[in-house]
Amino acid sequence: SCTQLINSSIFIKQLNFLTYIMTAVGVEAFPGLQILNLSSNKVNTCDGIDSLAKIQQLDLRGNQISKLTEIAKLAACSELKTLILSGQF
């Protein structure tokens, strides 16, 4: 069921949304994420990503983030070790 899927989302550690043409992220439903690949999409905000307390690796290359204030939101991700941003600004 949908409820079981949402409840089990805490166990998902890695998501790859490479070239899905996403504009909104909605990853806050996956609080256990450690690795997230959103490269080559149309993401223009870090809203939601900044709530991922366990995120260690984040690939945002090739998106539409044009403001440094969006990247600054990621300061809340204290476990973040690798951030890929090429193709922005």
N, CA, C and O atoms as a GROMACS GRO file, in nm:
protein
  356
    1SER      N    1   0.083  -0.119   0.000
    1SER     CA    2   0.000   0.000   0.000
    1SER      C    3   0.087   0.125   0.000
    1SER      O    4   0.208   0.118   0.024
    2CYS      N    5   0.025   0.237  -0.027
    2CYS     CA    6   0.096   0.365  -0.030
    2CYS      C    7   0.154   0.399   0.107
    2CYS      O    8   0.266   0.451   0.116
    3THR      N    9   0.080   0.369   0.213
    3THR     CA   10   0.128   0.396   0.349
    3THR      C   11   0.254   0.317   0.378
    3THR      O   12   0.348   0.369   0.438
    4GLN      N   13   0.258   0.191   0.337
    4GLN     CA   14   0.376   0.109   0.359
    4GLN      C   15   0.496   0.165   0.283
    4GLN      O   16   0.608   0.165   0.335
    5LEU      N   17   0.473   0.212   0.162
    5LEU     CA   18   0.581   0.270   0.082
    5LEU      C   19   0.638   0.393   0.151
    5LEU      O   20   0.760   0.408   0.160
    6ILE      N   21   0.552   0.480   0.199
    6ILE     CA   22   0.598   0.601   0.266
    6ILE      C   23   0.671   0.566   0.395
    6ILE      O   24   0.775   0.624   0.425
    7ASN      N   25   0.618   0.472   0.472
    7ASN     CA   26   0.683   0.432   0.596
    7ASN      C   27   0.818   0.367   0.571
    7ASN      O   28   0.909   0.382   0.652
    8SER      N   29   0.833   0.296   0.461
    8SER     CA   30   0.960   0.232   0.431
    8SER      C   31   1.059   0.328   0.366
    8SER      O   32   1.175   0.291   0.345
    9SER      N   33   1.016   0.450   0.333
    9SER     CA   34   1.105   0.546   0.268
    9SER      C   35   1.222   0.586   0.358
    9SER      O   36   1.323   0.634   0.308
   10ILE      N   37   1.210   0.567   0.488
   10ILE     CA   38   1.321   0.601   0.578
   10ILE      C   39   1.440   0.510   0.556
   10ILE      O   40   1.551   0.542   0.599
   11PHE      N   41   1.420   0.396   0.491
   11PHE     CA   42   1.528   0.302   0.467
   11PHE      C   43   1.599   0.325   0.334
   11PHE      O   44   1.702   0.263   0.309
   12ILE      N   45   1.546   0.410   0.249
   12ILE     CA   46   1.607   0.438   0.119
   12ILE      C   47   1.727   0.528   0.140
   12ILE      O   48   1.715   0.637   0.196
   13LYS      N   49   1.845   0.483   0.093
   13LYS     CA   50   1.970   0.556   0.115
   13LYS      C   51   2.018   0.630  -0.010
   13LYS      O   52   2.095   0.726   0.001
   14GLN      N   53   1.974   0.587  -0.128
   14GLN     CA   54   2.024   0.646  -0.252
   14GLN      C   55   1.912   0.656  -0.354
   14GLN      O   56   1.835   0.562  -0.373
   15LEU      N   57   1.903   0.774  -0.420
   15LEU     CA   58   1.808   0.795  -0.529
   15LEU      C   59   1.880   0.856  -0.648
   15LEU      O   60   1.966   0.943  -0.631
   16ASN      N   61   1.845   0.810  -0.767
   16ASN     CA   62   1.904   0.862  -0.889
   16ASN      C   63   1.792   0.908  -0.981
   16ASN      O   64   1.718   0.827  -1.036
   17PHE      N   65   1.781   1.040  -0.997
   17PHE     CA   66   1.681   1.099  -1.086
   17PHE      C   67   1.749   1.167  -1.203
   17PHE      O   68   1.709   1.277  -1.242
   18LEU      N   69   1.849   1.106  -1.259
   18LEU     CA   70   1.925   1.160  -1.371
   18LEU      C   71   1.832   1.178  -1.492
   18LEU      O   72   1.770   1.083  -1.538
   19THR      N   73   1.824   1.301  -1.543
   19THR     CA   74   1.750   1.337  -1.664
   19THR      C   75   1.603   1.297  -1.657
   19THR      O   76   1.551   1.238  -1.752
   20TYR      N   77   1.536   1.330  -1.550
   20TYR     CA   78   1.393   1.304  -1.539
   20TYR      C   79   1.310   1.429  -1.569
   20TYR      O   80   1.187   1.423  -1.565
   21ILE      N   81   1.374   1.540  -1.599
   21ILE     CA   82   1.310   1.669  -1.627
   21ILE      C   83   1.226   1.713  -1.506
   21ILE      O   84   1.116   1.765  -1.521
   22MET      N   85   1.280   1.693  -1.389
   22MET     CA   86   1.212   1.734  -1.266
   22MET      C   87   1.230   1.883  -1.244
   22MET      O   88   1.336   1.939  -1.271
   23THR      N   89   1.126   1.947  -1.194
   23THR     CA   90   1.136   2.088  -1.156
   23THR      C   91   1.123   2.104  -1.004
   23THR      O   92   1.183   2.195  -0.946
   24ALA      N   93   1.046   2.020  -0.941
   24ALA     CA   94   1.031   2.022  -0.796
   24ALA      C   95   1.089   1.893  -0.741
   24ALA      O   96   1.079   1.788  -0.804
   25VAL      N   97   1.148   1.903  -0.626
   25VAL     CA   98   1.222   1.788  -0.576
   25VAL      C   99   1.134   1.694  -0.494
   25VAL      O  100   1.114   1.580  -0.535
   26GLY      N  101   1.082   1.737  -0.379
   26GLY     CA  102   0.997   1.652  -0.298
   26GLY      C  103   1.069   1.538  -0.227
   26GLY      O  104   1.008   1.437  -0.194
   27VAL      N  105   1.199   1.553  -0.204
   27VAL     CA  106   1.278   1.446  -0.144
   27VAL      C  107   1.266   1.440   0.007
   27VAL      O  108   1.319   1.348   0.069
   28GLU      N  109   1.199   1.538   0.068
   28GLU     CA  110   1.186   1.536   0.213
   28GLU      C  111   1.113   1.412   0.263
   28GLU      O  112   1.117   1.383   0.383
   29ALA      N  113   1.047   1.340   0.175
   29ALA     CA  114   0.980   1.215   0.211
   29ALA      C  115   1.079   1.100   0.231
   29ALA      O  116   1.040   0.990   0.270
   30PHE      N  117   1.208   1.127   0.205
   30PHE     CA  118   1.312   1.026   0.218
   30PHE      C  119   1.420   1.073   0.316
   30PHE      O  120   1.531   1.104   0.274
   31PRO      N  121   1.388   1.078   0.445
   31PRO     CA  122   1.480   1.137   0.542
   31PRO      C  123   1.612   1.063   0.560
   31PRO      O  124   1.708   1.120   0.612
   32GLY      N  125   1.619   0.938   0.518
   32GLY     CA  126   1.742   0.861   0.532
   32GLY      C  127   1.838   0.872   0.416
   32GLY      O  128   1.942   0.806   0.416
   33LEU      N  129   1.805   0.954   0.315
   33LEU     CA  130   1.890   0.964   0.196
   33LEU      C  131   2.031   1.007   0.230
   33LEU      O  132   2.053   1.100   0.308
   34GLN      N  133   2.127   0.937   0.171
   34GLN     CA  134   2.267   0.972   0.186
   34GLN      C  135   2.327   1.018   0.053
   34GLN      O  136   2.418   1.101   0.050
   35ILE      N  137   2.275   0.965  -0.057
   35ILE     CA  138   2.325   0.999  -0.192
   35ILE      C  139   2.205   1.035  -0.279
   35ILE      O  140   2.109   0.959  -0.289
   36LEU      N  141   2.212   1.152  -0.342
   36LEU     CA  142   2.103   1.198  -0.428
   36LEU      C  143   2.160   1.256  -0.557
   36LEU      O  144   2.240   1.350  -0.554
   37ASN      N  145   2.118   1.200  -0.669
   37ASN     CA  146   2.160   1.248  -0.801
   37ASN      C  147   2.039   1.309  -0.870
   37ASN      O  148   1.946   1.239  -0.909
   38LEU      N  149   2.043   1.441  -0.885
   38LEU     CA  150   1.938   1.514  -0.956
   38LEU      C  151   1.994   1.582  -1.080
   38LEU      O  152   1.936   1.678  -1.129
   39SER      N  153   2.105   1.532  -1.131
   39SER     CA  154   2.170   1.598  -1.244
   39SER      C  155   2.084   1.596  -1.370
   39SER      O  156   2.005   1.505  -1.392
   40SER      N  157   2.103   1.700  -1.451
   40SER     CA  158   2.035   1.715  -1.581
   40SER      C  159   1.883   1.719  -1.569
   40SER      O  160   1.813   1.653  -1.645
   41ASN      N  161   1.834   1.795  -1.473
   41ASN     CA  162   1.692   1.817  -1.457
   41ASN      C  163   1.664   1.967  -1.472
   41ASN      O  164   1.742   2.039  -1.534
   42LYS      N  165   1.554   2.012  -1.417
   42LYS     CA  166   1.519   2.154  -1.423
   42LYS      C  167   1.497   2.210  -1.283
   42LYS      O  168   1.416   2.300  -1.263
   43VAL      N  169   1.568   2.155  -1.188
   43VAL     CA  170   1.555   2.198  -1.048
   43VAL      C  171   1.609   2.340  -1.034
   43VAL      O  172   1.720   2.369  -1.081
   44ASN      N  173   1.533   2.428  -0.969
   44ASN     CA  174   1.578   2.567  -0.952
   44ASN      C  175   1.579   2.611  -0.806
   44ASN      O  176   1.601   2.728  -0.776
   45THR      N  177   1.554   2.517  -0.715
   45THR     CA  178   1.555   2.548  -0.572
   45THR      C  179   1.611   2.431  -0.493
   45THR      O  180   1.608   2.316  -0.538
   46CYS      N  181   1.663   2.461  -0.377
   46CYS     CA  182   1.713   2.357  -0.287
   46CYS      C  183   1.614   2.328  -0.175
   46CYS      O  184   1.645   2.256  -0.080
   47ASP      N  185   1.494   2.385  -0.186
   47ASP     CA  186   1.389   2.358  -0.086
   47ASP      C  187   1.364   2.208  -0.080
   47ASP      O  188   1.352   2.142  -0.183
   48GLY      N  189   1.357   2.155   0.039
   48GLY     CA  190   1.336   2.013   0.058
   48GLY      C  191   1.468   1.939   0.075
   48GLY      O  192   1.482   1.857   0.166
   49ILE      N  193   1.564   1.969  -0.011
   49ILE     CA  194   1.695   1.906   0.001
   49ILE      C  195   1.759   1.947   0.133
   49ILE      O  196   1.828   1.867   0.197
   50ASP      N  197   1.737   2.071   0.172
   50ASP     CA  198   1.797   2.122   0.295
   50ASP      C  199   1.744   2.054   0.421
   50ASP      O  200   1.798   2.076   0.530
   51SER      N  201   1.641   1.973   0.409
   51SER     CA  202   1.588   1.899   0.524
   51SER      C  203   1.646   1.759   0.537
   51SER      O  204   1.612   1.685   0.630
   52LEU      N  205   1.733   1.721   0.445
   52LEU     CA  206   1.792   1.587   0.446
   52LEU      C  207   1.914   1.584   0.538
   52LEU      O  208   2.026   1.612   0.494
   53ALA      N  209   1.892   1.550   0.663
   53ALA     CA  210   1.998   1.557   0.765
   53ALA      C  211   2.112   1.458   0.739
   53ALA      O  212   2.224   1.480   0.786
   54LYS      N  213   2.085   1.350   0.666
   54LYS     CA  214   2.187   1.246   0.646
   54LYS      C  215   2.254   1.252   0.510
   54LYS      O  216   2.340   1.168   0.480
   55ILE      N  217   2.216   1.349   0.426
   55ILE     CA  218   2.272   1.356   0.291
   55ILE      C  219   2.423   1.379   0.296
   55ILE      O  220   2.471   1.468   0.366
   56GLN      N  221   2.496   1.296   0.220
   56GLN     CA  222   2.641   1.305   0.216
   56GLN      C  223   2.692   1.344   0.078
   56GLN      O  224   2.795   1.411   0.066
   57GLN      N  225   2.621   1.304  -0.025
   57GLN     CA  226   2.662   1.330  -0.163
   57GLN      C  227   2.542   1.380  -0.242
   57GLN      O  228   2.437   1.316  -0.245
   58LEU      N  229   2.559   1.496  -0.308
   58LEU     CA  230   2.450   1.558  -0.382
   58LEU      C  231   2.501   1.606  -0.517
   58LEU      O  232   2.596   1.684  -0.524
   59ASP      N  233   2.437   1.560  -0.623
   59ASP     CA  234   2.474   1.598  -0.759
   59ASP      C  235   2.361   1.681  -0.819
   59ASP      O  236   2.253   1.630  -0.848
   60LEU      N  237   2.388   1.810  -0.836
   60LEU     CA  238   2.289   1.903  -0.894
   60LEU      C  239   2.335   1.960  -1.027
   60LEU      O  240   2.278   2.058  -1.075
   61ARG      N  241   2.436   1.901  -1.088
   61ARG     CA  242   2.489   1.958  -1.213
   61ARG      C  243   2.382   1.959  -1.322
   61ARG      O  244   2.294   1.872  -1.329
   62GLY      N  245   2.391   2.060  -1.407
   62GLY     CA  246   2.301   2.070  -1.522
   62GLY      C  247   2.157   2.104  -1.487
   62GLY      O  248   2.065   2.066  -1.559
   63ASN      N  249   2.135   2.176  -1.378
   63ASN     CA  250   2.001   2.219  -1.341
   63ASN      C  251   1.986   2.369  -1.365
   63ASN      O  252   2.066   2.428  -1.437
   64GLN      N  253   1.886   2.430  -1.305
   64GLN     CA  254   1.858   2.571  -1.329
   64GLN      C  255   1.863   2.654  -1.202
   64GLN      O  256   1.785   2.748  -1.184
   65ILE      N  257   1.955   2.619  -1.114
   65ILE     CA  258   1.973   2.697  -0.992
   65ILE      C  259   2.055   2.820  -1.028
   65ILE      O  260   2.170   2.808  -1.071
   66SER      N  261   1.996   2.937  -1.011
   66SER     CA  262   2.063   3.060  -1.055
   66SER      C  263   2.097   3.155  -0.941
   66SER      O  264   2.157   3.260  -0.964
   67LYS      N  265   2.058   3.120  -0.819
   67LYS     CA  266   2.083   3.209  -0.705
   67LYS      C  267   2.169   3.139  -0.601
   67LYS      O  268   2.142   3.024  -0.565
   68LEU      N  269   2.271   3.209  -0.554
   68LEU     CA  270   2.357   3.154  -0.449
   68LEU      C  271   2.280   3.133  -0.319
   68LEU      O  272   2.319   3.049  -0.238
   69THR      N  273   2.173   3.207  -0.300
   69THR     CA  274   2.093   3.189  -0.178
   69THR      C  275   2.032   3.049  -0.173
   69THR      O  276   2.008   2.995  -0.064
   70GLU      N  277   2.007   2.990  -0.289
   70GLU     CA  278   1.957   2.852  -0.292
   70GLU      C  279   2.063   2.755  -0.244
   70GLU      O  280   2.034   2.665  -0.165
   71ILE      N  281   2.185   2.774  -0.289
   71ILE     CA  282   2.296   2.687  -0.248
   71ILE      C  283   2.324   2.706  -0.098
   71ILE      O  284   2.358   2.609  -0.029
   72ALA      N  285   2.310   2.827  -0.049
   72ALA     CA  286   2.334   2.856   0.093
   72ALA      C  287   2.241   2.775   0.184
   72ALA      O  288   2.276   2.747   0.298
   73LYS      N  289   2.124   2.738   0.135
   73LYS     CA  290   2.030   2.657   0.213
   73LYS      C  291   2.090   2.523   0.251
   73LYS      O  292   2.051   2.463   0.351
   74LEU      N  293   2.185   2.476   0.171
   74LEU     CA  294   2.246   2.345   0.195
   74LEU      C  295   2.338   2.346   0.316
   74LEU      O  296   2.386   2.240   0.357
   75ALA      N  297   2.364   2.462   0.373
   75ALA     CA  298   2.445   2.470   0.496
   75ALA      C  299   2.379   2.392   0.609
   75ALA      O  300   2.446   2.350   0.703
   76ALA      N  301   2.249   2.372   0.600
   76ALA     CA  302   2.177   2.294   0.701
   76ALA      C  303   2.210   2.144   0.694
   76ALA      O  304   2.180   2.069   0.786
   77CYS      N  305   2.271   2.103   0.584
   77CYS     CA  306   2.306   1.961   0.564
   77CYS      C  307   2.447   1.936   0.619
   77CYS      O  308   2.545   1.938   0.544
   78SER      N  309   2.455   1.912   0.748
   78SER     CA  310   2.586   1.904   0.815
   78SER      C  311   2.668   1.782   0.774
   78SER      O  312   2.790   1.782   0.794
   79GLU      N  313   2.606   1.679   0.719
   79GLU     CA  314   2.678   1.558   0.676
   79GLU      C  315   2.727   1.567   0.531
   79GLU      O  316   2.800   1.479   0.485
   80LEU      N  317   2.687   1.671   0.459
   80LEU     CA  318   2.720   1.684   0.317
   80LEU      C  319   2.871   1.696   0.296
   80LEU      O  320   2.935   1.787   0.348
   81LYS      N  321   2.927   1.602   0.219
   81LYS     CA  322   3.071   1.600   0.192
   81LYS      C  323   3.102   1.628   0.046
   81LYS      O  324   3.207   1.685   0.015
   82THR      N  325   3.014   1.588  -0.045
   82THR     CA  326   3.035   1.607  -0.187
   82THR      C  327   2.915   1.678  -0.249
   82THR      O  328   2.802   1.630  -0.240
   83LEU      N  329   2.942   1.793  -0.311
   83LEU     CA  330   2.839   1.871  -0.377
   83LEU      C  331   2.886   1.904  -0.518
   83LEU      O  332   2.990   1.967  -0.535
   84ILE      N  333   2.811   1.861  -0.619
   84ILE     CA  334   2.847   1.886  -0.759
   84ILE      C  335   2.747   1.986  -0.816
   84ILE      O  336   2.627   1.961  -0.817
   85LEU      N  337   2.800   2.100  -0.865
   85LEU     CA  338   2.714   2.208  -0.912
   85LEU      C  339   2.744   2.254  -1.054
   85LEU      O  340   2.684   2.353  -1.097
   86SER      N  341   2.830   2.192  -1.128
   86SER     CA  342   2.866   2.242  -1.260
   86SER      C  343   2.744   2.260  -1.349
   86SER      O  344   2.647   2.184  -1.340
   87GLY      N  345   2.749   2.361  -1.435
   87GLY     CA  346   2.637   2.389  -1.524
   87GLY      C  347   2.530   2.477  -1.463
   87GLY      O  348   2.419   2.483  -1.514
   88GLN      N  349   2.561   2.544  -1.355
   88GLN     CA  350   2.468   2.636  -1.289
   88GLN      C  351   2.512   2.780  -1.314
   88GLN      O  352   2.618   2.804  -1.373
   89PHE      N  353   2.432   2.871  -1.270
   89PHE     CA  354   2.463   3.014  -1.268
   89PHE      C  355   2.490   3.062  -1.407
   89PHE      O  356   2.518   3.180  -1.427
   0.00000   0.00000   0.00000
